[in-house]
Amino acid sequence: MLLRTPPDSLTLFEETPFVPDFSLELMARDAGHWPVAGTDEAGRGPLAGPVVAAAVILDPDNIPPGLDDSKKLSLKQREALFAMIMATAHVSIASSGPRLIDERNILRASLDAMRRAVIGLNIKPAYLLTDGRDMPPGLACPGKAVIKGDSRSVSIAAASIVAKVTRDRMMGRACTVFPAYGFAKHVGYATKQHRDGITSHGPCPLHRMSFRPMRKDPLPEDDLADLQASDITLTP
């Protein structure tokens, strides 16, 4: 029987999962920046609805337990944490609708929503932690863009939860106005039910006309090659 000894460098063989904590916020505080806000968005991938951003300044003495990337949490967990965040933290929410997304592209619209969410906080942050690779433009405070930030910073995780719960509720209400698409079930993502609704009824005012299948111009060769090589399916 072949025996294997444990590897001396685990990270070379398996990815250690991130668990969000308050260390990035404390590093900023130690550098003289306080308070620290986290910001994140929800809804970059869907075919319909707004992209929603939240900015959150947590109370370091009253951080809700269980904060994590909203995509890793159940609906029940997100709703419970949303209530705790709203009760204990400084929170601001902003959104960019389909028209702005079509005019400016989804990245710019997302960053602008995050910028407005930060500006809307009732306490001015001295430092900003944001999820992803890009910082929202036009802000006076310094900050850091953190890859997988919603799995590394509790402030960003809190913002991801607030943005996700808020957007899901918005799309639930949208379903009562435009019931043909099933927004309450898929919140605007490209599920079969949603695509069938677009085929049968055409797009509604909530659809992003710069996204396919609403956008009808031929795919550039590079985009077509990327699409053919991709096996990724977007889900809520």
Short mmCIF file of C-alpha atoms in Angstrom, two decimals:
data_model
loop_
_atom_site.label_atom_id
_atom_site.label_comp_id
_atom_site.label_asym_id
_atom_site.label_seq_id
_atom_site.Cartn_x
_atom_site.Cartn_y
_atom_site.Cartn_z
CA MET A 1 0.00 0.00 0.00
CA LEU A 2 1.33 3.42 -0.97
CA LEU A 3 1.44 5.80 1.99
CA ARG A 4 1.47 9.57 1.62
CA THR A 5 2.81 11.93 4.22
CA PRO A 6 0.94 15.19 4.77
CA PRO A 7 2.27 18.04 2.57
CA ASP A 8 4.38 20.60 4.40
CA SER A 9 2.79 23.46 2.44
CA LEU A 10 -0.97 22.97 2.44
CA THR A 11 -1.63 26.08 0.37
CA LEU A 12 0.16 24.46 -2.57
CA PHE A 13 -2.42 21.70 -2.68
CA GLU A 14 -5.67 23.22 -1.51
CA GLU A 15 -7.15 26.66 -1.16
CA THR A 16 -7.65 27.71 2.43
CA PRO A 17 -11.11 29.34 2.64
CA PHE A 18 -11.20 32.97 3.68
CA VAL A 19 -13.15 33.87 6.80
CA PRO A 20 -13.95 37.58 7.07
CA ASP A 21 -12.64 39.38 10.12
CA PHE A 22 -11.85 42.90 11.33
CA SER A 23 -8.11 42.84 10.64
CA LEU A 24 -8.11 45.10 7.57
CA GLU A 25 -10.15 47.66 9.48
CA LEU A 26 -7.75 47.52 12.43
CA MET A 27 -4.77 47.96 10.11
CA ALA A 28 -6.35 51.12 8.73
CA ARG A 29 -7.07 52.37 12.24
CA ASP A 30 -3.49 51.71 13.31
CA ALA A 31 -2.38 53.80 10.32
CA GLY A 32 -4.49 56.70 11.57
CA HIS A 33 -7.60 56.19 9.44
CA TRP A 34 -10.88 55.96 11.36
CA PRO A 35 -13.73 55.24 10.88
CA VAL A 36 -13.47 52.60 8.16
CA ALA A 37 -16.33 51.81 5.76
CA GLY A 38 -16.84 48.73 3.63
CA THR A 39 -18.72 48.80 0.34
CA ASP A 40 -19.98 46.18 -2.09
CA GLU A 41 -22.63 45.75 -4.75
CA ALA A 42 -25.18 43.17 -5.84
CA GLY A 43 -26.60 42.63 -9.31
CA ARG A 44 -23.83 43.05 -11.86
CA GLY A 45 -24.73 39.87 -13.76
CA PRO A 46 -28.53 39.92 -14.16
CA LEU A 47 -30.35 40.78 -17.38
CA ALA A 48 -32.79 43.06 -15.58
CA GLY A 49 -33.09 45.37 -12.61
CA PRO A 50 -30.68 47.76 -10.93
CA VAL A 51 -27.26 47.18 -9.52
CA VAL A 52 -27.46 48.00 -5.80
CA ALA A 53 -24.56 49.12 -3.63
CA ALA A 54 -24.24 49.48 0.12
CA ALA A 55 -21.69 51.16 2.36
CA VAL A 56 -21.39 50.10 5.99
CA ILE A 57 -19.46 51.38 9.01
CA LEU A 58 -19.59 48.70 11.71
CA ASP A 59 -19.47 49.32 15.44
CA PRO A 60 -16.28 47.47 16.45
CA ASP A 61 -17.84 46.69 19.83
CA ASN A 62 -21.05 45.31 18.33
CA ILE A 63 -20.25 43.35 15.15
CA PRO A 64 -23.06 40.94 14.21
CA PRO A 65 -21.85 37.34 14.44
CA GLY A 66 -21.79 35.25 11.29
CA LEU A 67 -21.01 37.97 8.74
CA ASP A 68 -19.80 36.47 5.47
CA ASP A 69 -20.02 36.82 1.72
CA SER A 70 -23.75 37.06 1.00
CA LYS A 71 -23.47 34.34 -1.67
CA LYS A 72 -22.40 31.85 1.00
CA LEU A 73 -25.42 32.52 3.20
CA SER A 74 -28.97 31.23 3.00
CA LEU A 75 -31.93 33.56 2.52
CA LYS A 76 -32.84 33.16 6.19
CA GLN A 77 -29.30 33.94 7.31
CA ARG A 78 -29.08 37.02 5.08
CA GLU A 79 -32.38 38.38 6.34
CA ALA A 80 -31.39 37.90 9.99
CA LEU A 81 -27.98 39.52 9.48
CA PHE A 82 -29.54 42.37 7.49
CA ALA A 83 -31.73 43.24 10.48
CA MET A 84 -28.74 43.14 12.85
CA ILE A 85 -26.59 45.28 10.55
CA MET A 86 -29.30 47.89 10.17
CA ALA A 87 -29.76 48.02 13.95
CA THR A 88 -26.09 48.34 14.89
CA ALA A 89 -24.17 49.98 12.03
CA HIS A 90 -24.14 53.11 9.91
CA VAL A 91 -25.57 52.11 6.52
CA SER A 92 -26.14 53.82 3.20
CA ILE A 93 -27.66 52.30 0.04
CA ALA A 94 -27.62 53.50 -3.57
CA SER A 95 -28.49 51.98 -6.92
CA SER A 96 -27.96 52.42 -10.65
CA GLY A 97 -30.91 51.50 -12.83
CA PRO A 98 -31.02 49.81 -16.23
CA ARG A 99 -30.86 53.09 -18.18
CA LEU A 100 -27.65 54.17 -16.44
CA ILE A 101 -26.21 50.66 -16.86
CA ASP A 102 -26.93 50.82 -20.61
CA GLU A 103 -25.50 54.33 -20.94
CA ARG A 104 -22.33 53.88 -18.90
CA ASN A 105 -21.74 50.06 -18.82
CA ILE A 106 -22.18 47.82 -15.81
CA LEU A 107 -18.76 48.42 -14.24
CA ARG A 108 -19.06 52.20 -14.27
CA ALA A 109 -22.65 52.04 -13.07
CA SER A 110 -21.64 49.72 -10.21
CA LEU A 111 -18.76 51.95 -9.12
CA ASP A 112 -20.98 55.02 -9.29
CA ALA A 113 -23.57 53.34 -7.07
CA MET A 114 -20.83 52.48 -4.56
CA ARG A 115 -19.55 56.06 -4.69
CA ARG A 116 -23.02 57.43 -3.92
CA ALA A 117 -23.53 54.89 -1.15
CA VAL A 118 -20.30 56.02 0.55
CA ILE A 119 -21.19 59.70 0.15
CA GLY A 120 -24.59 58.98 1.70
CA LEU A 121 -23.20 57.71 5.00
CA ASN A 122 -24.15 59.96 7.91
CA ILE A 123 -20.60 59.65 9.24
CA LYS A 124 -17.77 60.49 6.84
CA PRO A 125 -15.37 57.53 6.56
CA ALA A 126 -11.64 58.14 6.76
CA TYR A 127 -10.84 54.95 4.84
CA LEU A 128 -12.75 52.70 2.45
CA LEU A 129 -12.51 48.97 1.83
CA THR A 130 -14.20 47.85 -1.36
CA ASP A 131 -14.74 44.44 -2.89
CA GLY A 132 -13.00 43.63 -6.16
CA ARG A 133 -10.26 45.27 -8.19
CA ASP A 134 -11.55 48.83 -8.54
CA MET A 135 -12.09 51.72 -6.15
CA PRO A 136 -15.13 53.95 -6.66
CA PRO A 137 -13.91 57.20 -8.26
CA GLY A 138 -14.40 60.70 -6.92
CA LEU A 139 -14.11 60.01 -3.18
CA ALA A 140 -12.08 62.17 -0.81
CA CYS A 141 -10.94 59.35 1.48
CA PRO A 142 -8.19 56.86 0.67
CA GLY A 143 -8.97 53.18 0.48
CA LYS A 144 -8.13 49.72 -0.77
CA ALA A 145 -9.76 47.41 -3.29
CA VAL A 146 -9.70 43.87 -1.90
CA ILE A 147 -10.02 40.78 -4.08
CA LYS A 148 -12.66 38.50 -2.50
CA GLY A 149 -13.13 41.28 0.02
CA ASP A 150 -16.55 40.02 1.08
CA SER A 151 -14.78 36.88 2.34
CA ARG A 152 -11.99 38.80 4.06
CA SER A 153 -13.47 41.92 5.66
CA VAL A 154 -16.56 41.92 7.86
CA SER A 155 -17.32 45.49 6.76
CA ILE A 156 -17.38 44.47 3.10
CA ALA A 157 -19.33 41.31 3.99
CA ALA A 158 -21.93 43.43 5.79
CA ALA A 159 -22.22 45.68 2.74
CA SER A 160 -22.65 42.65 0.47
CA ILE A 161 -25.50 41.38 2.65
CA VAL A 162 -27.28 44.74 2.74
CA ALA A 163 -26.93 45.16 -1.03
CA LYS A 164 -28.13 41.62 -1.79
CA VAL A 165 -31.14 41.70 0.53
CA THR A 166 -32.16 45.16 -0.69
CA ARG A 167 -31.91 44.19 -4.34
CA ASP A 168 -33.77 40.90 -3.86
CA ARG A 169 -36.61 42.79 -2.19
CA MET A 170 -36.71 45.31 -5.03
CA MET A 171 -36.95 42.53 -7.60
CA GLY A 172 -39.69 40.85 -5.56
CA ARG A 173 -41.72 44.06 -5.76
CA ALA A 174 -40.91 44.36 -9.47
CA CYS A 175 -42.52 40.96 -10.00
CA THR A 176 -45.89 42.36 -8.95
CA VAL A 177 -45.60 45.01 -11.69
CA PHE A 178 -44.10 42.75 -14.38
CA PRO A 179 -45.30 39.24 -13.47
CA ALA A 180 -44.51 37.64 -16.84
CA TYR A 181 -40.80 37.19 -16.12
CA GLY A 182 -40.70 35.59 -12.66
CA PHE A 183 -38.43 38.25 -11.13
CA ALA A 184 -39.27 37.15 -7.58
CA LYS A 185 -37.75 33.72 -8.26
CA HIS A 186 -34.56 34.54 -10.18
CA VAL A 187 -34.16 38.29 -9.36
CA GLY A 188 -33.27 39.06 -12.97
CA TYR A 189 -30.63 36.42 -13.71
CA ALA A 190 -30.58 34.58 -17.03
CA THR A 191 -32.55 31.50 -16.03
CA LYS A 192 -34.60 29.57 -18.58
CA GLN A 193 -37.81 30.95 -17.07
CA HIS A 194 -36.52 34.48 -17.50
CA ARG A 195 -35.26 33.97 -21.06
CA ASP A 196 -38.54 32.29 -22.02
CA GLY A 197 -40.40 35.30 -20.62
CA ILE A 198 -38.33 37.66 -22.75
CA THR A 199 -38.96 35.52 -25.84
CA SER A 200 -42.71 35.44 -25.21
CA HIS A 201 -43.32 39.01 -24.02
CA GLY A 202 -40.29 41.00 -25.12
CA PRO A 203 -38.26 43.14 -22.71
CA CYS A 204 -39.82 45.40 -20.09
CA PRO A 205 -38.48 48.75 -18.78
CA LEU A 206 -36.37 46.90 -16.18
CA HIS A 207 -34.34 45.02 -18.79
CA ARG A 208 -30.79 46.04 -19.62
CA MET A 209 -30.90 46.60 -23.36
CA SER A 210 -27.10 46.47 -23.63
CA PHE A 211 -27.17 42.86 -22.36
CA ARG A 212 -27.95 39.89 -24.57
CA PRO A 213 -30.45 38.63 -25.62
CA MET A 214 -31.94 42.15 -25.71
CA ARG A 215 -28.89 43.45 -27.58
CA LYS A 216 -29.22 42.21 -31.16
CA ASP A 217 -26.04 43.26 -32.96
CA PRO A 218 -23.67 40.43 -33.97
CA LEU A 219 -21.13 39.31 -31.41
CA PRO A 220 -17.57 40.50 -32.10
CA GLU A 221 -15.26 37.57 -32.87
CA ASP A 222 -13.45 37.86 -29.54
CA ASP A 223 -16.72 37.89 -27.59
CA LEU A 224 -18.05 34.94 -29.58
CA ALA A 225 -14.92 32.93 -28.85
CA ASP A 226 -15.20 33.76 -25.15
CA LEU A 227 -18.86 32.74 -25.11
CA GLN A 228 -18.17 29.43 -26.87
CA ALA A 229 -15.31 28.66 -24.49
CA SER A 230 -17.31 29.51 -21.39
CA ASP A 231 -19.38 26.99 -19.44
CA ILE A 232 -20.32 29.43 -16.66
CA THR A 233 -24.01 29.81 -15.81
CA LEU A 234 -25.04 32.81 -13.77
CA THR A 235 -27.31 32.07 -10.81
CA PRO A 236 -28.88 34.28 -8.13
#
